[in-house]
Short mmCIF file of C-alpha atoms and ligand atoms in Angstrom, two decimals:
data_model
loop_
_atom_site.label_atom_id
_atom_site.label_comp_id
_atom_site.label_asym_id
_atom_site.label_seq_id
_atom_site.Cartn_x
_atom_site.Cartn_y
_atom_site.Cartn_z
CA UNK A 1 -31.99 -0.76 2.47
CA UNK A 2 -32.33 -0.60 -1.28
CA UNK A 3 -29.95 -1.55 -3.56
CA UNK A 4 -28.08 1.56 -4.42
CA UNK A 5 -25.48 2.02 -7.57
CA UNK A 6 -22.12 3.01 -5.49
CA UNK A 7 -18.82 4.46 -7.36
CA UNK A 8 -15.40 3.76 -5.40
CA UNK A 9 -12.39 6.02 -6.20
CA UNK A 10 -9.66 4.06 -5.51
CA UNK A 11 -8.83 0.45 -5.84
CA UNK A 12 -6.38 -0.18 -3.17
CA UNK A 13 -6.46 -2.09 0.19
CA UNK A 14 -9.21 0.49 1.66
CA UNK A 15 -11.27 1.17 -1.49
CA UNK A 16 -11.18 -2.69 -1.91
CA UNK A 17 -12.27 -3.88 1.44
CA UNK A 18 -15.22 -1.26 1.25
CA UNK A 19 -16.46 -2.24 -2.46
CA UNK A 20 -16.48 -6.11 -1.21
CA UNK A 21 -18.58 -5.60 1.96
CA UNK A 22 -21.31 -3.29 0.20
CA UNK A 23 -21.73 -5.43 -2.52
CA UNK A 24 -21.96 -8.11 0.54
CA UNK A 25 -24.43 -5.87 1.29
CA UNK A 26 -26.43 -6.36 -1.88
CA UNK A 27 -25.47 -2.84 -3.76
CA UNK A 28 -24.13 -2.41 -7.17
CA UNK A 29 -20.59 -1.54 -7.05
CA UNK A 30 -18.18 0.42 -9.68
CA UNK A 31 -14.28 0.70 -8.72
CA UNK A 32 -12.81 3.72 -10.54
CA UNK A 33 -8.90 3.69 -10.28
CA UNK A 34 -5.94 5.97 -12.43
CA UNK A 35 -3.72 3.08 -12.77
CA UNK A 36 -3.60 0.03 -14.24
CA UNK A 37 -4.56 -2.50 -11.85
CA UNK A 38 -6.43 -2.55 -8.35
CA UNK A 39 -3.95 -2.89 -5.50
CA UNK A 40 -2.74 0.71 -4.89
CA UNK A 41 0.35 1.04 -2.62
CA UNK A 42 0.38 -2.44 -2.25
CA UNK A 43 2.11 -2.92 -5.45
CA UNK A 44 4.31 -5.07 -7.13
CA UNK A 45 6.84 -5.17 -10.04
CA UNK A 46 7.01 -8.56 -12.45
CA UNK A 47 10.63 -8.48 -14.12
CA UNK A 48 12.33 -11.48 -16.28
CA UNK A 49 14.21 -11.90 -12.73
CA UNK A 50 11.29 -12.54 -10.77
CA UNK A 51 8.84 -10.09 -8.92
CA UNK A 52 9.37 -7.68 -6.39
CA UNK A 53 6.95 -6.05 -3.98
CA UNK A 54 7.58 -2.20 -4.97
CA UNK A 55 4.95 -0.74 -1.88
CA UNK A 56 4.09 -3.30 1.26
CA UNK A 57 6.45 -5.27 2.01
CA UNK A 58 4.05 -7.68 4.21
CA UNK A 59 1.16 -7.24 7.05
CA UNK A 60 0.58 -7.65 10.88
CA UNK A 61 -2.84 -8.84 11.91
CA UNK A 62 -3.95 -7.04 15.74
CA UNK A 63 -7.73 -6.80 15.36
CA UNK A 64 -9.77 -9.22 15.76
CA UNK A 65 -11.91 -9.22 12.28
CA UNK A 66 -9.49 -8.79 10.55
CA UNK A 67 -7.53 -11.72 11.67
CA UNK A 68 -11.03 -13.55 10.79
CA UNK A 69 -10.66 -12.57 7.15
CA UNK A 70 -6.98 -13.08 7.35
CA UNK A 71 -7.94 -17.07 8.21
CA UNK A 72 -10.13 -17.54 4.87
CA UNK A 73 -7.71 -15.58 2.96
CA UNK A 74 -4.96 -18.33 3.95
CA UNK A 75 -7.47 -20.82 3.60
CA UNK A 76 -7.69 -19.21 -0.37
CA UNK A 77 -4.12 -19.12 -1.10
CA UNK A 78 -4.25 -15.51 -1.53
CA UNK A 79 -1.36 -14.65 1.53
CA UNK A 80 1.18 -17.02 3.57
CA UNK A 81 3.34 -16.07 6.33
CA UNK A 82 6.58 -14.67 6.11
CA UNK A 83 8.98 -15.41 8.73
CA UNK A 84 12.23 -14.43 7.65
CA UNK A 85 15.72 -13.61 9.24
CA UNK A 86 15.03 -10.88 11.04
CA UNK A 87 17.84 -8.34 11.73
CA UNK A 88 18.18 -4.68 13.42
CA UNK A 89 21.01 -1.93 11.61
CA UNK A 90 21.76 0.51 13.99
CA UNK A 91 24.65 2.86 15.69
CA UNK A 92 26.02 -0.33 16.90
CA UNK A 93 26.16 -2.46 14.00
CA UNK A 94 24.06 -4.96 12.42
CA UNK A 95 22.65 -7.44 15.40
CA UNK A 96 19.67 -10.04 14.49
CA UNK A 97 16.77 -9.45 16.03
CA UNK A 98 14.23 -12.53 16.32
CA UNK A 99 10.91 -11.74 17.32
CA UNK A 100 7.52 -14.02 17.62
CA UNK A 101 5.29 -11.61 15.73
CA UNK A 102 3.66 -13.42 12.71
CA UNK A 103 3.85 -11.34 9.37
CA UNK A 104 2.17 -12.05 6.23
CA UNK A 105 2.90 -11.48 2.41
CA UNK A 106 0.03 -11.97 -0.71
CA UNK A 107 0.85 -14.93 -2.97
CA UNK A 108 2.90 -14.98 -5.63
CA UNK A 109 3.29 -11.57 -5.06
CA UNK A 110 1.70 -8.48 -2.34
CA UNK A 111 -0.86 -7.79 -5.77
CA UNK A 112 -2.21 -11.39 -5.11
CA UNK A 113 -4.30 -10.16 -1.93
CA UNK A 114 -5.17 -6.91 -3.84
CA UNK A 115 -6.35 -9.62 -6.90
CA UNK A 116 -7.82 -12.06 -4.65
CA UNK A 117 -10.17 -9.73 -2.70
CA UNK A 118 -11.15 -7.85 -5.74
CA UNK A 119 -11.94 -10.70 -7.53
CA UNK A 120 -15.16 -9.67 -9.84
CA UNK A 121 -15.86 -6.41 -8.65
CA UNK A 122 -15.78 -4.22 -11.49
CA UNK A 123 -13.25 -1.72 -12.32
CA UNK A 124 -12.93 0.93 -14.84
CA UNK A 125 -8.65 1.47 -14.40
CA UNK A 126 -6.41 3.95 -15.93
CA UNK A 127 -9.35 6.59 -15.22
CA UNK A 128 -8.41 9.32 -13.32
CA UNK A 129 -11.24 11.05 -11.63
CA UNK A 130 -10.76 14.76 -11.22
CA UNK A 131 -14.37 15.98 -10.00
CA UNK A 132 -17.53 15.03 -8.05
CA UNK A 133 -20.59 16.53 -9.10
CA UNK A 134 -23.50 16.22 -6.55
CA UNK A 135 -26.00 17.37 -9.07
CA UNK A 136 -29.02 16.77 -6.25
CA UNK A 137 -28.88 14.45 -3.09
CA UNK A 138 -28.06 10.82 -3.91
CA UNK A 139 -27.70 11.74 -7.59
CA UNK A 140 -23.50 11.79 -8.36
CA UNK A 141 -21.82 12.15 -11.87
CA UNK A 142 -17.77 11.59 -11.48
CA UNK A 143 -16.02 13.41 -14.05
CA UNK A 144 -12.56 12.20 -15.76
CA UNK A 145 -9.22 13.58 -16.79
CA UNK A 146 -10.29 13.02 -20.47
CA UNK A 147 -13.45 14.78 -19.97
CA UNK A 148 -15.92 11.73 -19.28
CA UNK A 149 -18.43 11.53 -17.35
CA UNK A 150 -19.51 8.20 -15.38
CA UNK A 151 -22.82 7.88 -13.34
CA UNK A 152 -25.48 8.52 -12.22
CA UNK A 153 -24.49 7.37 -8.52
CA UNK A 154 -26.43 6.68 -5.35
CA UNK A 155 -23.46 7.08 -3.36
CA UNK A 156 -19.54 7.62 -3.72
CA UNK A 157 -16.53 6.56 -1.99
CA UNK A 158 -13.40 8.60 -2.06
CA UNK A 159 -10.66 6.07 -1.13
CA UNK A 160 -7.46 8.20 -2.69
CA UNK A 161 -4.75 9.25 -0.66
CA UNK A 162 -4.98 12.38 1.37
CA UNK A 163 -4.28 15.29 -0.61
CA UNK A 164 -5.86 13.56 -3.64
CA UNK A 165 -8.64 13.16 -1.45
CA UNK A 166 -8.31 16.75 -0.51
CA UNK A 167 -8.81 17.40 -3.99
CA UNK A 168 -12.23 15.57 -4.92
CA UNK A 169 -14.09 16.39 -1.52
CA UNK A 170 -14.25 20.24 -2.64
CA UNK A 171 -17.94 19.55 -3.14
CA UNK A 172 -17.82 18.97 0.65
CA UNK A 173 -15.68 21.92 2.64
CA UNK A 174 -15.23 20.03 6.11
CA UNK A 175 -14.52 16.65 4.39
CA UNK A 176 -11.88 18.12 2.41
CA UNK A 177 -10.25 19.99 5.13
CA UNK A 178 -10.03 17.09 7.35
CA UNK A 179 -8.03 15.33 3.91
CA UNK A 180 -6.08 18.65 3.51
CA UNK A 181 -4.84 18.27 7.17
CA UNK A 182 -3.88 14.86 6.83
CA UNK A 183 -0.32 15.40 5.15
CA UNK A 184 1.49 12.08 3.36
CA UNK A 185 5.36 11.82 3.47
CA UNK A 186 6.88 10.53 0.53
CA UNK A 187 9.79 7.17 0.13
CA UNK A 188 11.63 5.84 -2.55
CA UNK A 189 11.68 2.45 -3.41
CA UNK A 190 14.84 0.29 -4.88
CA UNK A 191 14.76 -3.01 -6.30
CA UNK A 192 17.75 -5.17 -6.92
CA UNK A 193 18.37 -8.90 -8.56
CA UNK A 194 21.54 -10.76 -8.42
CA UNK A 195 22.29 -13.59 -10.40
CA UNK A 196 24.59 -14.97 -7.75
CA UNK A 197 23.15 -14.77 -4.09
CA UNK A 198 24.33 -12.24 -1.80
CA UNK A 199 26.54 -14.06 0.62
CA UNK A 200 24.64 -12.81 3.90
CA UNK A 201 21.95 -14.58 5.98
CA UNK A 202 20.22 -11.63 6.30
CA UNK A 203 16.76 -11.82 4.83
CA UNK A 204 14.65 -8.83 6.24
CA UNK A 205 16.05 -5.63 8.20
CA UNK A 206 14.87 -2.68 10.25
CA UNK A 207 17.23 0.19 9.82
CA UNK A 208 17.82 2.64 12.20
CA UNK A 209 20.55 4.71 11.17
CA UNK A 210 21.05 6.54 7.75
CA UNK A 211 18.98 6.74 4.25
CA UNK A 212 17.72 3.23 4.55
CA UNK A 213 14.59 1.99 6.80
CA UNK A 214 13.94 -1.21 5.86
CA UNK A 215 15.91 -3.86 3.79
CA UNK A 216 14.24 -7.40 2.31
CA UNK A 217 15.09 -9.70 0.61
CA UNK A 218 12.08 -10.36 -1.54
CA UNK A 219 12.91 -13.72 -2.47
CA UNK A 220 13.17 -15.32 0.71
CA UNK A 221 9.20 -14.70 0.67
CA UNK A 222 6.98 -17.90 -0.15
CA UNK A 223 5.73 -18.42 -3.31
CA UNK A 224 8.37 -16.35 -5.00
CA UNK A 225 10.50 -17.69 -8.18
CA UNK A 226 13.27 -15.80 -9.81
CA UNK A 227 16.89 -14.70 -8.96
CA UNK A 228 18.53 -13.09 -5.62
CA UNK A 229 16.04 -9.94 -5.76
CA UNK A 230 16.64 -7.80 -2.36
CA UNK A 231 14.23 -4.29 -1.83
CA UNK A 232 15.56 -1.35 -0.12
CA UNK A 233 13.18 1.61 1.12
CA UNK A 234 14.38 4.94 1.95
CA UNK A 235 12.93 7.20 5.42
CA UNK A 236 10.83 9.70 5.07
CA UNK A 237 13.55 12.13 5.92
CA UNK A 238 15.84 10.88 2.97
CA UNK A 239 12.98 10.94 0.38
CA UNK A 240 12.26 14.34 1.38
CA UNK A 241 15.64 15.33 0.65
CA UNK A 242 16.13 13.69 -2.23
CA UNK A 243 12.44 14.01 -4.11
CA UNK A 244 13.87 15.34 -7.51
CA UNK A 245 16.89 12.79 -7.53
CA UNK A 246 16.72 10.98 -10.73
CA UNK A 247 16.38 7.05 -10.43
CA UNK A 248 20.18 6.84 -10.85
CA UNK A 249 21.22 8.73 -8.28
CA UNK A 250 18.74 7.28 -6.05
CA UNK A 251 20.19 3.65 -6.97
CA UNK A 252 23.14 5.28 -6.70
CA UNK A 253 22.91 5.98 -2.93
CA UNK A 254 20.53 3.35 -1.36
CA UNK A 255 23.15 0.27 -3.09
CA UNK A 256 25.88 1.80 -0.79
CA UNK A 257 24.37 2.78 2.13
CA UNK A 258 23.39 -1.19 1.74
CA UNK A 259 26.34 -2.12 1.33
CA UNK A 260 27.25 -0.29 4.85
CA UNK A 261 24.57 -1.94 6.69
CA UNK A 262 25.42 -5.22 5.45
CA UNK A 263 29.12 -4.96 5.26
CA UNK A 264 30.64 -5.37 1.99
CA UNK A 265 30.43 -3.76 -1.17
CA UNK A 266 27.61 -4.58 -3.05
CA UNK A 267 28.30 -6.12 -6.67
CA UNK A 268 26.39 -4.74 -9.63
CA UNK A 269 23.25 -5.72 -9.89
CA UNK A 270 21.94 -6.96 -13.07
CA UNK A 271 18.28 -5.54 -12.68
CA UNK A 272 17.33 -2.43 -10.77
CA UNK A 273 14.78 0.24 -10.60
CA UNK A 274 13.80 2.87 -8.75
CA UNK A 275 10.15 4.17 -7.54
CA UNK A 276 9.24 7.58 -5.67
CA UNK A 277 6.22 7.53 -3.61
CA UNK A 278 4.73 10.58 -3.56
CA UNK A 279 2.22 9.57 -0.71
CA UNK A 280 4.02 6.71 0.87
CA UNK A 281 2.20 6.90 4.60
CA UNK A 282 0.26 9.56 6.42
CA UNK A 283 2.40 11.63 8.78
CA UNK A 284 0.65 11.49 11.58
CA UNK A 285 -1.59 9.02 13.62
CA UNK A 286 -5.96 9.90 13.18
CA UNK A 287 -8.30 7.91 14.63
CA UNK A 288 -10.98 8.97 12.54
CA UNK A 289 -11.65 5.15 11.06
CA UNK A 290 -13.32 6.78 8.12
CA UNK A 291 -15.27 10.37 7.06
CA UNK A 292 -18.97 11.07 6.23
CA UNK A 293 -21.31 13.28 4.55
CA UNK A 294 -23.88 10.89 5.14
CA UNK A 295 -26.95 13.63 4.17
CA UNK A 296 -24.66 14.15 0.86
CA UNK A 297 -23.96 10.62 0.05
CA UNK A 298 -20.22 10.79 0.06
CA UNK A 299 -18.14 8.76 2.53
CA UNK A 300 -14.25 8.75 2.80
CA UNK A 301 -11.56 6.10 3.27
CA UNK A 302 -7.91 5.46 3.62
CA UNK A 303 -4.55 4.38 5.62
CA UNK A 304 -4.43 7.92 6.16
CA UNK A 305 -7.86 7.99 8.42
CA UNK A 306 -6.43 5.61 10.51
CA UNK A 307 -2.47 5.17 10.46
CA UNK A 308 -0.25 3.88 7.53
CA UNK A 309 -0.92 0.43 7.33
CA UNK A 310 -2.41 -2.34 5.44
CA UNK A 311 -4.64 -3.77 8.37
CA UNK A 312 -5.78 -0.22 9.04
CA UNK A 313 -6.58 0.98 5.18
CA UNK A 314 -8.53 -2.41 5.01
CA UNK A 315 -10.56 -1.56 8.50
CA UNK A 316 -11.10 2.10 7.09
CA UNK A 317 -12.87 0.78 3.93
CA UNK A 318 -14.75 -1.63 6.48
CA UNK A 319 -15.78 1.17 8.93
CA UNK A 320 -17.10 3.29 5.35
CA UNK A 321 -19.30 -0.31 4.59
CA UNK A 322 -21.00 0.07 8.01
CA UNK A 323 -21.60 3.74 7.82
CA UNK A 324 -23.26 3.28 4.71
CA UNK A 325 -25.56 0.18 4.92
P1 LIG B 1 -3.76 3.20 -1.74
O1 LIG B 1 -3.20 1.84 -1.72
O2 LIG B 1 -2.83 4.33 -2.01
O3 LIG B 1 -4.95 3.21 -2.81
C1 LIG B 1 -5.50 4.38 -3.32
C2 LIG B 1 -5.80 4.19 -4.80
O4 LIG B 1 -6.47 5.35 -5.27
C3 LIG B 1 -4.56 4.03 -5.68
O5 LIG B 1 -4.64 2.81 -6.39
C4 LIG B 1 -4.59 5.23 -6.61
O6 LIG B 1 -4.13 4.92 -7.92
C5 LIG B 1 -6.07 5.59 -6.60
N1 LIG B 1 -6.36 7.00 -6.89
C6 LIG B 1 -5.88 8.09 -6.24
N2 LIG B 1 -6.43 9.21 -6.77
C7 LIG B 1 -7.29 8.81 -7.74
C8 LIG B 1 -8.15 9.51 -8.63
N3 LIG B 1 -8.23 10.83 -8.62
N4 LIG B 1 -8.87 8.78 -9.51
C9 LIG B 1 -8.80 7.41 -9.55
N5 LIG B 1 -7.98 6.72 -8.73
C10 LIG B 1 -7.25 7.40 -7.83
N6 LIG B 1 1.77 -1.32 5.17
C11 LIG B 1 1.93 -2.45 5.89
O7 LIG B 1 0.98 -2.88 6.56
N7 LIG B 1 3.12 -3.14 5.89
C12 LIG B 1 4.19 -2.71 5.17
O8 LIG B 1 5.23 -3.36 5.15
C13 LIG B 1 4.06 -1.51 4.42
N8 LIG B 1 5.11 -1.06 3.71
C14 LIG B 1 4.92 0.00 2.87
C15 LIG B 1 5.94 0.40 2.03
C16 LIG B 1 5.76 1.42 1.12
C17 LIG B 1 6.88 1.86 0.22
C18 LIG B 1 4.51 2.08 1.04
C19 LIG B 1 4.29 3.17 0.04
C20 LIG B 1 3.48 1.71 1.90
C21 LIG B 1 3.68 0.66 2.81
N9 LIG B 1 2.67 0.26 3.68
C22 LIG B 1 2.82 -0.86 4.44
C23 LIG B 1 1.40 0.99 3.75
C24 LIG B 1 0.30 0.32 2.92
O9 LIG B 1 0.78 0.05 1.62
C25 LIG B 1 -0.87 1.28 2.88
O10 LIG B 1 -1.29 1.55 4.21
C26 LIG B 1 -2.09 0.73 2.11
O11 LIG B 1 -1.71 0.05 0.95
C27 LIG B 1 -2.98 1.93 1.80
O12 LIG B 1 -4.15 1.49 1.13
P2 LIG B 1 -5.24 2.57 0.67
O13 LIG B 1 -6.30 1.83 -0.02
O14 LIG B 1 -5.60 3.45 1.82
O15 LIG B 1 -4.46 3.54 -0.36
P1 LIG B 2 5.73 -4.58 12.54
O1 LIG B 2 5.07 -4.85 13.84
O2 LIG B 2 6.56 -5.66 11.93
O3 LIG B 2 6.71 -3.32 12.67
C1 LIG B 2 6.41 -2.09 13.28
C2 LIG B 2 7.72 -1.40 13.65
O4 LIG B 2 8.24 -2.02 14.83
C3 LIG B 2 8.83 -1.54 12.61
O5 LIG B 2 8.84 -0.48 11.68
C4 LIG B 2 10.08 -1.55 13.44
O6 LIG B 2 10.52 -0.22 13.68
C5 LIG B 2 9.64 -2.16 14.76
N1 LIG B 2 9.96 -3.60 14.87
C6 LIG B 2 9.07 -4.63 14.79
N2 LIG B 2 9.70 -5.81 14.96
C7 LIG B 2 10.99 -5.54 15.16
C8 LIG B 2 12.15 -6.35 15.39
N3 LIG B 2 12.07 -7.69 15.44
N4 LIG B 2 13.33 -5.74 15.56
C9 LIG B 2 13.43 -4.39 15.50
N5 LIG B 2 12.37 -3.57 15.28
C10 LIG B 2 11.18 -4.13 15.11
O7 LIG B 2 4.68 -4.13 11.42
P2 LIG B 2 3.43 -3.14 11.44
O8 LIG B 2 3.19 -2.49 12.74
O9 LIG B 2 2.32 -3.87 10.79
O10 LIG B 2 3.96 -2.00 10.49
C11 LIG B 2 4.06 -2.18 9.12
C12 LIG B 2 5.38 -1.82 8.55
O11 LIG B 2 5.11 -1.03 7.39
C13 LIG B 2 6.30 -0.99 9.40
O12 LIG B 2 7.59 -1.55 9.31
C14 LIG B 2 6.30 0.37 8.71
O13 LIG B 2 7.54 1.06 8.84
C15 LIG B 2 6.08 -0.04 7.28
N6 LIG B 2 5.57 1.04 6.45
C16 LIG B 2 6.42 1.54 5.53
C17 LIG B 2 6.04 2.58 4.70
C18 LIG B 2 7.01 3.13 3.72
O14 LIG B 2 6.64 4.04 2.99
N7 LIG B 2 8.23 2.62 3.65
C19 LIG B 2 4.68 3.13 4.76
C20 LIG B 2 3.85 2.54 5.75
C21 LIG B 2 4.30 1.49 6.55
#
């Protein structure tokens, strides 16, 4: 195949994985994301207390390419594996809970897999695209919040969360139906630093019972520097009940019911913020891999194709590379 000029919207885990293996590929490749950096919900936050990792907390490896790419990116640097303390919260109390399943977090931080992997691709950030225009087949313009417009493109992949998938894939009915159905629940995220150490050996826990689903404490993860930083998510269910908290309250809330799984009152922290995920992970389970409007030119990626997480938005943006080439 020719080399063709190929915009990505979206520069996390999926629209990553996809932009590296068509370049691979020998194509031209131009990452378009609204924020920042690259990295998406894998995301982390540097304070003057150390870093914390704000979206993915770490990753499981089950299929079998991507445990290949998981041994180079070791190999790199770019990820270690976590094995940390490992404890259950539920109706009966807090109980450990040991278990032989390796997990992995990106070095010094989640970003540094995000950073790794993107390495030189190229990436316009802090452009949010808000329309596709397929002025003829295989001839794209991508229009901006600010009223630019970037292209000509060969091809483009959407690899934005559902509904802001739903959103660009109007030019495209089915495609953007399929996205529309696809509904995201949202999370909040709390990050905490003590100065002295919280006097617990508990280093990462699955919650079972009230606001809180999963506790860590993000400096027990390799590579990290910094003070006693711990990182409390929220369910679903909570974060749907509390989306127009403010931060405070949200601290507020998630510090005690902390405190309650872990059995003594928390003392103030002397760092913490809060972060709502809109989109935190797709509702439901799709086996879809990845869309196409292959006659069009316009393919589609995402956790949400395949199930919420980082393995799965990484073998989406794969599955969109294959379609493609
Ligand atoms: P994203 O990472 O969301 O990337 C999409 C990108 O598109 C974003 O960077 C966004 O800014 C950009 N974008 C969207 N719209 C536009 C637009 N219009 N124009 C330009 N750019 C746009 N997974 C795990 O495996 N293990 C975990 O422990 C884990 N914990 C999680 C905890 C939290 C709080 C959250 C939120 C997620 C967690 N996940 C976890 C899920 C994992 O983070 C996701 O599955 C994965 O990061 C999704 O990657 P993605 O590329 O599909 O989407
Ligand atoms: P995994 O295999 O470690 O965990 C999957 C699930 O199995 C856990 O959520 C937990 O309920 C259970 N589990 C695993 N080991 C356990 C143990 N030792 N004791 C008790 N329960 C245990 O990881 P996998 O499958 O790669 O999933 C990724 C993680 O990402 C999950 O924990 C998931 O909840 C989390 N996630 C969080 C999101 C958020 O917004 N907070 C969004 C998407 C994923």
């Amino acid at each position: 195949m020719n080399s063709l000029n190929i915009a990505v919207i979206g520069a996390g885990m999926a629209g990553i994985s996809a932009g590296r293996a068509l370049r691979e590929a020998g194509h031209q490749i131009t990452l378009f994301d609204k924020s920042r950096g690259s990295g998406g919900r894998m995301s982390s936050r540097r304070t003057d207390s150390g870093s914390f990792d704000m979206g993915a907390q770490y990753f499981t490896a089950r299929e079998g390419a991507f445990r290949q790419h998981l041994h180079q990116w070791l190999e790199q640097g770019w990820v270690a594996e976590w094995a940390p303390r490992l404890y259950m919260f539920d109706e009966r109390g807090l109980t450990e809970s040991p278990d032989d399943q390796p997990r992995y977090v990106g070095l010094p931080r989640m970003t540094g897999l995000s950073r790794g992997l993107l390495g030189d691709l190229p990436l316009v950030s802090q452009t949010r695209i808000t329309q596709l225009q397929h002025d003829e087949p295989g001839h794209w313009t991508l229009l901006d919040d600010t009223g630019g417009a970037h292209g000509p493109f060969d091809r483009v992949v959407v690899a934005a969360p559902a509904p802001q998938a739903a959103a660009l894939l109007e030019v495209a009915p089915s495609l953007a139906q399929a996205a529309a159905s696809a509904s995201m629940e949202a999370g909040w995220t709390l990050a905490l630093s003590f100065k002295d150490a919280l006097l617990t050996p508990v280093e990462a826990c699955f919650v079972r019972s009230g606001p809180i689903d999963w506790i860590s404490r993000d400096s027990s993860k390799p590579g990290r520097s910094g003070d006693d930083n711990w990182v409390v998510q929220s369910t679903p269910e909570w974060a749907a009940q509390h989306l127009d908290a403010t931060p405070e309250e949200v601290a507020l809330e998630l510090t005690g019911a902390l405190g309650y799984v872990l059995g003594f009152d928390i003392p103030a922290a002397h760092y913490r913020h809060a972060h709502r995920w809109l989109y935190a992970r797709p509702a439901t389970i799709n086996n879809w891999g990845a869309l196409a409007a292959p006659a069009m030119g316009l393919y589609v990626c995402g956790d949400w194709c395949l199930g919420g997480r980082l393995e799965n938005a990484w073998l989406s943006g794969m599955q969109v590379a294959r379609t493609l080439t």
